[in-house]
């Protein structure tokens, strides 16, 4: 099945009871049993819910995975994956990373006994040098947040497997339409479905897709035992979002390409990070492992202090100043103050998350309107 067909039909069959074309939202916590233990596969909605089952089937199909498992948020999904490890295990992680992933690793799982090293995963030699006998997982984000670095998935999968290490890829920025990590050898894919999979900024959810039966069984056990599950309405919203995923990603990418080219020539912009620009250090790798460069751009403006941005924010008419990303509407974020504030300042600066760094989640509005909005705001700097 080709992508546009898959996105529309994944996980959704007309309802056997009524013929309803759209998956019903099963608002129920429990299910009647004919006799004790005799039921239709559903006992209690923490364990199973038919709307969630439809979504999990769709999620697996999108990533070309055997298993899809939905969680209450992207971080609940991250939490479940890290629980596959044992105290004493070591994890290598991309240095440029979603702030919440950094926080759960450093402040929840480090005290619990896991060890983490944050390294430059764009270079397999750097990763190899950091592997220890107790290294059990390699966790990469590509493209990364907020600096859009690209890590070579196939090369890192080979390296990880040579050392008996699982490769986890956070595929949130790319989505399964733009990048297929499992096909390139990754073991586990994690998503914040809050972002492009949902696509409309109206739901918080996470997802894990994988092929390994043993890890999948353990993750399902954790899903039920810990209970960080999404409700049926949220599952319905993400199922609906998925139907337009390829259409949206094409428009997000087309708009982001135009905006990044505009920013690259602007005198008040000192740096643009976008994998679709030939000046991006991993432009060729991005072209190889991604269908399109996606809708996220970061750029640095020339300012002396954060105060200089005051009029810039006020001028914006279409871009909304907000955290999060991946919705149909364009958002702008100030990583140093907003999404990446949980990373200590010295580490932030060392990474390149400077006070003048701005991150755009480019929506699906008209590209000319978006460029005009930024142009006017940059004039107020
Ligand atoms: C948002 C995000 C997460 C966390 O997901 P939530 O749904 O907010 O819990 C993880 N990784 C990336 C890349 C994200 O953007």
Short mmCIF file of N, CA and C in Angstrom, two decimals, residues 253-266 269 271-279 293-294 296-299 360 362 371 374:
data_model
loop_
_atom_site.label_atom_id
_atom_site.label_comp_id
_atom_site.label_asym_id
_atom_site.label_seq_id
_atom_site.Cartn_x
_atom_site.Cartn_y
_atom_site.Cartn_z
N UNK A 253 6.96 20.91 5.01
CA UNK A 253 8.32 20.92 4.45
C UNK A 253 8.47 21.99 3.38
N UNK A 254 7.45 22.11 2.53
CA UNK A 254 7.50 23.11 1.45
C UNK A 254 7.60 24.53 2.05
N UNK A 255 6.76 24.79 3.07
CA UNK A 255 6.78 26.11 3.72
C UNK A 255 8.11 26.35 4.43
N UNK A 256 8.61 25.33 5.13
CA UNK A 256 9.84 25.49 5.90
C UNK A 256 11.03 25.74 4.97
N UNK A 257 11.02 25.10 3.80
CA UNK A 257 12.10 25.32 2.83
C UNK A 257 12.12 26.80 2.42
N UNK A 258 10.94 27.34 2.09
CA UNK A 258 10.87 28.75 1.66
C UNK A 258 11.30 29.69 2.78
N UNK A 259 10.83 29.41 4.00
CA UNK A 259 11.16 30.29 5.13
C UNK A 259 12.64 30.22 5.46
N UNK A 260 13.22 29.02 5.41
CA UNK A 260 14.64 28.91 5.75
C UNK A 260 15.49 29.64 4.71
N UNK A 261 15.07 29.58 3.46
CA UNK A 261 15.83 30.30 2.42
C UNK A 261 15.72 31.81 2.62
N UNK A 262 14.54 32.27 3.03
CA UNK A 262 14.38 33.70 3.34
C UNK A 262 15.28 34.11 4.51
N UNK A 263 15.24 33.32 5.59
CA UNK A 263 16.02 33.65 6.79
C UNK A 263 17.52 33.66 6.49
N UNK A 264 17.96 32.72 5.64
CA UNK A 264 19.39 32.58 5.35
C UNK A 264 19.98 33.83 4.71
N UNK A 265 19.12 34.65 4.07
CA UNK A 265 19.64 35.84 3.41
C UNK A 265 19.39 37.11 4.22
N UNK A 266 18.74 36.98 5.41
CA UNK A 266 18.36 38.17 6.17
C UNK A 266 19.54 38.72 6.98
N UNK A 269 19.85 37.89 10.75
CA UNK A 269 19.93 36.47 11.13
C UNK A 269 21.37 35.99 10.94
N UNK A 271 22.49 32.75 11.83
CA UNK A 271 22.61 31.31 11.57
C UNK A 271 21.24 30.72 11.32
N UNK A 272 21.15 29.78 10.39
CA UNK A 272 19.88 29.06 10.17
C UNK A 272 20.17 27.57 10.23
N UNK A 273 19.38 26.86 11.02
CA UNK A 273 19.51 25.41 11.12
C UNK A 273 18.30 24.78 10.45
N UNK A 274 18.49 24.21 9.27
CA UNK A 274 17.40 23.50 8.57
C UNK A 274 18.02 22.45 7.65
N UNK A 275 17.61 21.19 7.79
CA UNK A 275 18.27 20.12 7.02
C UNK A 275 18.05 20.23 5.51
N UNK A 276 17.12 21.10 5.08
CA UNK A 276 16.88 21.27 3.65
C UNK A 276 17.75 22.34 3.00
N UNK A 277 18.61 22.99 3.80
CA UNK A 277 19.53 23.99 3.23
C UNK A 277 20.85 23.32 2.90
N UNK A 278 21.42 23.63 1.74
CA UNK A 278 22.69 22.99 1.35
C UNK A 278 23.81 23.34 2.35
N UNK A 279 23.61 24.43 3.10
CA UNK A 279 24.62 24.83 4.08
C UNK A 279 24.54 23.99 5.37
N UNK A 293 12.76 17.42 4.30
CA UNK A 293 13.46 17.91 5.50
C UNK A 293 12.57 18.28 6.69
N UNK A 294 11.24 18.29 6.53
CA UNK A 294 10.36 18.53 7.68
C UNK A 294 10.04 19.99 7.91
N UNK A 296 10.52 21.87 10.89
CA UNK A 296 11.16 22.57 12.01
C UNK A 296 12.39 23.34 11.55
N UNK A 297 12.50 24.58 11.99
CA UNK A 297 13.65 25.42 11.67
C UNK A 297 14.11 26.08 12.97
N UNK A 298 15.42 26.17 13.18
CA UNK A 298 15.91 27.06 14.24
C UNK A 298 16.80 28.10 13.59
N UNK A 299 16.82 29.28 14.18
CA UNK A 299 17.71 30.32 13.65
C UNK A 299 18.14 31.25 14.77
N UNK A 360 11.23 27.58 15.07
CA UNK A 360 9.92 27.69 14.41
C UNK A 360 9.34 26.30 14.18
N UNK A 362 6.87 25.34 11.67
CA UNK A 362 6.21 25.97 10.52
C UNK A 362 4.91 25.23 10.22
N UNK A 371 6.32 34.28 5.65
CA UNK A 371 7.55 35.05 5.41
C UNK A 371 7.32 36.52 5.75
N UNK A 374 7.40 37.15 9.52
CA UNK A 374 8.75 37.13 10.09
C UNK A 374 9.54 38.37 9.65
#
